[in-house]
Amino acid sequence: MRADERAARRAGATATAHAGLRRAFPPRPDETAWPASLLSAGQIIARIDAPPFRPANGTGYRRHGTTRILDWLAGFPGSSWQQRWKASGAEDLPKEQWLDLPMRWRQATGQSAAPHNRDCFQAGLLMLVCADVIRPGPAWMVRKASNWIVPAMAACRDLHGYTALQDLIDADPDGITAGQARLALGRITMILACKGGLVRDVTVGDYLQLLDAMHQTGTGGAGRLLAYRLLHGLGHLGPDAPLTGRAFLQAAGQRTVEELVDRYQVQCRPVRDLFVDYLRERQPAVDYVTLSKLAGDLVRLFWTDLERHHPGIDSINLAPEVAGAWRQRVSYRPAGGAAPGGETEAKLAPRADARSVMMAVRAFYLDIAQWALDEPHRWARWAVPCPIRETDCNRAKHDKLVKSRMDQRTRERLPRLPALARALSQHRLASAALLEQARRARPGDIFTSGGQSWRRLPAPTAYTGSIWACTPGGGPRTDLTRQESEAFWAWAFTEVLRHSGMFSAGHPLRRKLISAFAQLRG
């Protein structure tokens, strides 16, 4: 069987499994009206102005925001607030731009359009979502979650459900970090925001619909597996629910070229079609990861950035000032920092892959110019001067700056090398002693090493070659065999670098040594 036939069969099997999961676990149906969405504006404001929506020390800011957004939505057709929200067109815009609609409405109606009104509308929408008056679509919701929606949803919608989730997090034997818990709770909160109800009402189909939205929009997947594990741990998903969420991830498959482009919501249709045609031409020569990154560089970092700063742009033939401004923007990324007063101030940091993005854009223009000679009927209309000069892609200066920063970090850390070597040696010896003590104990026995008590655990089936232990109080499980191995190789690697003089990042043999150690450890 040929490779293309095998690939086609695998794709067919993936599609079949994907369809089977949807039939077995359908999501809750989307509704256009429910009791909370049919309340009058006065009833909603009275509810928002009382606990738990308004804390005991609240200032009424949430009520003001809710009043403003209800006034704006009242001008759209519909018998429910959900229908008016859909008619507003807010979900047709990227999530960071929907606030432009109510702000323009305020200007048109002669009201103040001061910047603080944007925050007011944002707070009002948050309250309407937490009160289950409005349910945003999953594809719009997953693009950028509010930092306040998890605590607000927990306090206003389902305190008992979030308390149960936190109890599972605290009791998890693997030790869930605060960052992991925050991401997982954010995913669960997105489901509540889009589907309504309480935590116990979430279904497997709702979770699968969230994964589909993330898949279609190309948003990050951090926290999705832990979110499913927590939901499954509550026991409300039913006896037929898979034990983990990996079954859904494996059935998701790869995005088509159209999906890779459409996840960034290009406004100009002809340019959107151009990117689809270009990526299809490149697809046979690159793997999927490269194709996905290329779509991100060309569509997200290049074209949608231009549409954001130049609304209505419909040509890739850029004026010099437009191209220059884009090169400046792509060279830096936002990086928040703490201001002297404790507030967050906007800062810019150099983007590490700015040159590779410019190279992708330059290749895009040059490829089209070359293809226009062979197929003028397809590409000639798009053959325009390239806005990226060859000097913009020159990495020589960039590489020198990178090497300079690496050398400076080495100089700053060298005085602390002896202390690092002592700490690694002590950790190696302590890990070896702990493993030896654990070997002498039987599963269930308590032993002591380094002044600390441990209980040896029976090894899981999948790790029969490892020795596991935990603290007698029921702390997180520790693979002592792996811990001792990592301690030894960290010590050995550092000692070789230290005694051979290869600790400098610029040493010609350093990279080969790192590769050799990786093979030995593997």
PDB file of N, CA and C in Angstrom, residues 212-250:
ATOM      1  N   ASP A 212     -13.674  21.780  20.102  1.00  0.00           N
ATOM      2  CA  ASP A 212     -13.879  22.135  18.700  1.00  0.00           C
ATOM      3  C   ASP A 212     -13.646  23.627  18.471  1.00  0.00           C
ATOM      4  N   ALA A 213     -14.136  24.449  19.395  1.00  0.00           N
ATOM      5  CA  ALA A 213     -13.945  25.897  19.262  1.00  0.00           C
ATOM      6  C   ALA A 213     -12.467  26.261  19.347  1.00  0.00           C
ATOM      7  N   MET A 214     -11.748  25.613  20.256  1.00  0.00           N
ATOM      8  CA  MET A 214     -10.313  25.863  20.366  1.00  0.00           C
ATOM      9  C   MET A 214      -9.594  25.394  19.111  1.00  0.00           C
ATOM     10  N   HIS A 215     -10.049  24.262  18.568  1.00  0.00           N
ATOM     11  CA  HIS A 215      -9.443  23.722  17.351  1.00  0.00           C
ATOM     12  C   HIS A 215      -9.672  24.656  16.170  1.00  0.00           C
ATOM     13  N   GLN A 216     -10.868  25.191  16.048  1.00  0.00           N
ATOM     14  CA  GLN A 216     -11.204  26.047  14.914  1.00  0.00           C
ATOM     15  C   GLN A 216     -10.509  27.403  14.981  1.00  0.00           C
ATOM     16  N   THR A 217     -10.336  27.917  16.176  1.00  0.00           N
ATOM     17  CA  THR A 217      -9.756  29.253  16.326  1.00  0.00           C
ATOM     18  C   THR A 217      -8.251  29.233  16.530  1.00  0.00           C
ATOM     19  N   GLY A 218      -7.674  28.048  16.742  1.00  0.00           N
ATOM     20  CA  GLY A 218      -6.232  27.967  16.931  1.00  0.00           C
ATOM     21  C   GLY A 218      -5.749  28.505  18.250  1.00  0.00           C
ATOM     22  N   THR A 219      -6.615  28.552  19.259  1.00  0.00           N
ATOM     23  CA  THR A 219      -6.196  29.029  20.574  1.00  0.00           C
ATOM     24  C   THR A 219      -5.447  27.935  21.312  1.00  0.00           C
ATOM     25  N   GLY A 220      -4.651  28.338  22.301  1.00  0.00           N
ATOM     26  CA  GLY A 220      -3.842  27.398  23.066  1.00  0.00           C
ATOM     27  C   GLY A 220      -4.680  26.370  23.804  1.00  0.00           C
ATOM     28  N   GLY A 221      -4.094  25.186  24.010  1.00  0.00           N
ATOM     29  CA  GLY A 221      -4.837  24.109  24.644  1.00  0.00           C
ATOM     30  C   GLY A 221      -4.469  23.853  26.082  1.00  0.00           C
ATOM     31  N   ALA A 222      -3.695  24.744  26.706  1.00  0.00           N
ATOM     32  CA  ALA A 222      -3.274  24.499  28.086  1.00  0.00           C
ATOM     33  C   ALA A 222      -4.493  24.418  29.002  1.00  0.00           C
ATOM     34  N   GLY A 223      -4.496  23.430  29.869  1.00  0.00           N
ATOM     35  CA  GLY A 223      -5.546  23.288  30.870  1.00  0.00           C
ATOM     36  C   GLY A 223      -6.717  22.432  30.450  1.00  0.00           C
ATOM     37  N   ARG A 224      -6.804  22.027  29.181  1.00  0.00           N
ATOM     38  CA  ARG A 224      -7.998  21.316  28.729  1.00  0.00           C
ATOM     39  C   ARG A 224      -8.064  19.898  29.287  1.00  0.00           C
ATOM     40  N   LEU A 225      -6.922  19.193  29.362  1.00  0.00           N
ATOM     41  CA  LEU A 225      -6.945  17.830  29.893  1.00  0.00           C
ATOM     42  C   LEU A 225      -7.241  17.825  31.386  1.00  0.00           C
ATOM     43  N   LEU A 226      -6.649  18.752  32.110  1.00  0.00           N
ATOM     44  CA  LEU A 226      -6.915  18.830  33.548  1.00  0.00           C
ATOM     45  C   LEU A 226      -8.362  19.233  33.795  1.00  0.00           C
ATOM     46  N   ALA A 227      -8.916  20.087  32.961  1.00  0.00           N
ATOM     47  CA  ALA A 227     -10.320  20.470  33.119  1.00  0.00           C
ATOM     48  C   ALA A 227     -11.229  19.252  33.013  1.00  0.00           C
ATOM     49  N   TYR A 228     -10.951  18.388  32.047  1.00  0.00           N
ATOM     50  CA  TYR A 228     -11.774  17.183  31.911  1.00  0.00           C
ATOM     51  C   TYR A 228     -11.578  16.256  33.118  1.00  0.00           C
ATOM     52  N   ARG A 229     -10.342  16.132  33.587  1.00  0.00           N
ATOM     53  CA  ARG A 229     -10.088  15.253  34.745  1.00  0.00           C
ATOM     54  C   ARG A 229     -10.857  15.737  35.970  1.00  0.00           C
ATOM     55  N   LEU A 230     -10.908  17.050  36.154  1.00  0.00           N
ATOM     56  CA  LEU A 230     -11.659  17.587  37.297  1.00  0.00           C
ATOM     57  C   LEU A 230     -13.156  17.347  37.128  1.00  0.00           C
ATOM     58  N   LEU A 231     -13.670  17.573  35.916  1.00  0.00           N
ATOM     59  CA  LEU A 231     -15.086  17.333  35.683  1.00  0.00           C
ATOM     60  C   LEU A 231     -15.431  15.857  35.875  1.00  0.00           C
ATOM     61  N   HIS A 232     -14.568  14.981  35.399  1.00  0.00           N
ATOM     62  CA  HIS A 232     -14.801  13.554  35.572  1.00  0.00           C
ATOM     63  C   HIS A 232     -14.726  13.167  37.043  1.00  0.00           C
ATOM     64  N   GLY A 233     -13.823  13.822  37.779  1.00  0.00           N
ATOM     65  CA  GLY A 233     -13.692  13.515  39.199  1.00  0.00           C
ATOM     66  C   GLY A 233     -14.914  13.882  40.020  1.00  0.00           C
ATOM     67  N   LEU A 234     -15.701  14.829  39.540  1.00  0.00           N
ATOM     68  CA  LEU A 234     -16.932  15.196  40.256  1.00  0.00           C
ATOM     69  C   LEU A 234     -18.003  14.114  40.143  1.00  0.00           C
ATOM     70  N   GLY A 235     -17.891  13.267  39.112  1.00  0.00           N
ATOM     71  CA  GLY A 235     -18.827  12.163  38.966  1.00  0.00           C
ATOM     72  C   GLY A 235     -20.130  12.509  38.283  1.00  0.00           C
ATOM     73  N   HIS A 236     -20.206  13.651  37.581  1.00  0.00           N
ATOM     74  CA  HIS A 236     -21.459  14.063  36.948  1.00  0.00           C
ATOM     75  C   HIS A 236     -21.483  13.799  35.441  1.00  0.00           C
ATOM     76  N   LEU A 237     -20.400  13.284  34.866  1.00  0.00           N
ATOM     77  CA  LEU A 237     -20.344  13.107  33.421  1.00  0.00           C
ATOM     78  C   LEU A 237     -21.017  11.820  32.948  1.00  0.00           C
ATOM     79  N   GLY A 238     -21.313  10.917  33.848  1.00  0.00           N
ATOM     80  CA  GLY A 238     -21.990   9.682  33.466  1.00  0.00           C
ATOM     81  C   GLY A 238     -21.038   8.512  33.374  1.00  0.00           C
ATOM     82  N   PRO A 239     -21.563   7.282  33.447  1.00  0.00           N
ATOM     83  CA  PRO A 239     -20.698   6.091  33.464  1.00  0.00           C
ATOM     84  C   PRO A 239     -20.002   5.824  32.134  1.00  0.00           C
ATOM     85  N   ASP A 240     -20.535   6.337  31.020  1.00  0.00           N
ATOM     86  CA  ASP A 240     -19.938   6.060  29.711  1.00  0.00           C
ATOM     87  C   ASP A 240     -18.856   7.059  29.325  1.00  0.00           C
ATOM     88  N   ALA A 241     -18.627   8.067  30.132  1.00  0.00           N
ATOM     89  CA  ALA A 241     -17.634   9.090  29.796  1.00  0.00           C
ATOM     90  C   ALA A 241     -16.231   8.500  29.839  1.00  0.00           C
ATOM     91  N   PRO A 242     -15.374   8.801  28.852  1.00  0.00           N
ATOM     92  CA  PRO A 242     -13.983   8.324  28.901  1.00  0.00           C
ATOM     93  C   PRO A 242     -13.274   8.815  30.159  1.00  0.00           C
ATOM     94  N   LEU A 243     -12.272   8.050  30.591  1.00  0.00           N
ATOM     95  CA  LEU A 243     -11.571   8.400  31.827  1.00  0.00           C
ATOM     96  C   LEU A 243     -10.751   9.671  31.664  1.00  0.00           C
ATOM     97  N   THR A 244     -10.204   9.907  30.480  1.00  0.00           N
ATOM     98  CA  THR A 244      -9.398  11.100  30.225  1.00  0.00           C
ATOM     99  C   THR A 244      -9.902  11.793  28.964  1.00  0.00           C
ATOM    100  N   GLY A 245      -9.447  13.028  28.774  1.00  0.00           N
ATOM    101  CA  GLY A 245      -9.831  13.786  27.594  1.00  0.00           C
ATOM    102  C   GLY A 245      -8.982  13.508  26.381  1.00  0.00           C
ATOM    103  N   ARG A 246      -7.983  12.611  26.500  1.00  0.00           N
ATOM    104  CA  ARG A 246      -7.099  12.368  25.357  1.00  0.00           C
ATOM    105  C   ARG A 246      -7.838  11.716  24.193  1.00  0.00           C
ATOM    106  N   ALA A 247      -8.903  10.961  24.499  1.00  0.00           N
ATOM    107  CA  ALA A 247      -9.666  10.347  23.416  1.00  0.00           C
ATOM    108  C   ALA A 247     -10.224  11.404  22.474  1.00  0.00           C
ATOM    109  N   PHE A 248     -10.609  12.550  23.018  1.00  0.00           N
ATOM    110  CA  PHE A 248     -11.157  13.620  22.178  1.00  0.00           C
ATOM    111  C   PHE A 248     -10.054  14.321  21.406  1.00  0.00           C
ATOM    112  N   LEU A 249      -8.887  14.468  22.017  1.00  0.00           N
ATOM    113  CA  LEU A 249      -7.790  15.143  21.328  1.00  0.00           C
ATOM    114  C   LEU A 249      -7.307  14.308  20.157  1.00  0.00           C
ATOM    115  N   GLN A 250      -7.244  12.982  20.333  1.00  0.00           N
ATOM    116  CA  GLN A 250      -6.763  12.117  19.268  1.00  0.00           C
ATOM    117  C   GLN A 250      -7.714  12.117  18.085  1.00  0.00           C
TER     118      GLN A 250
END
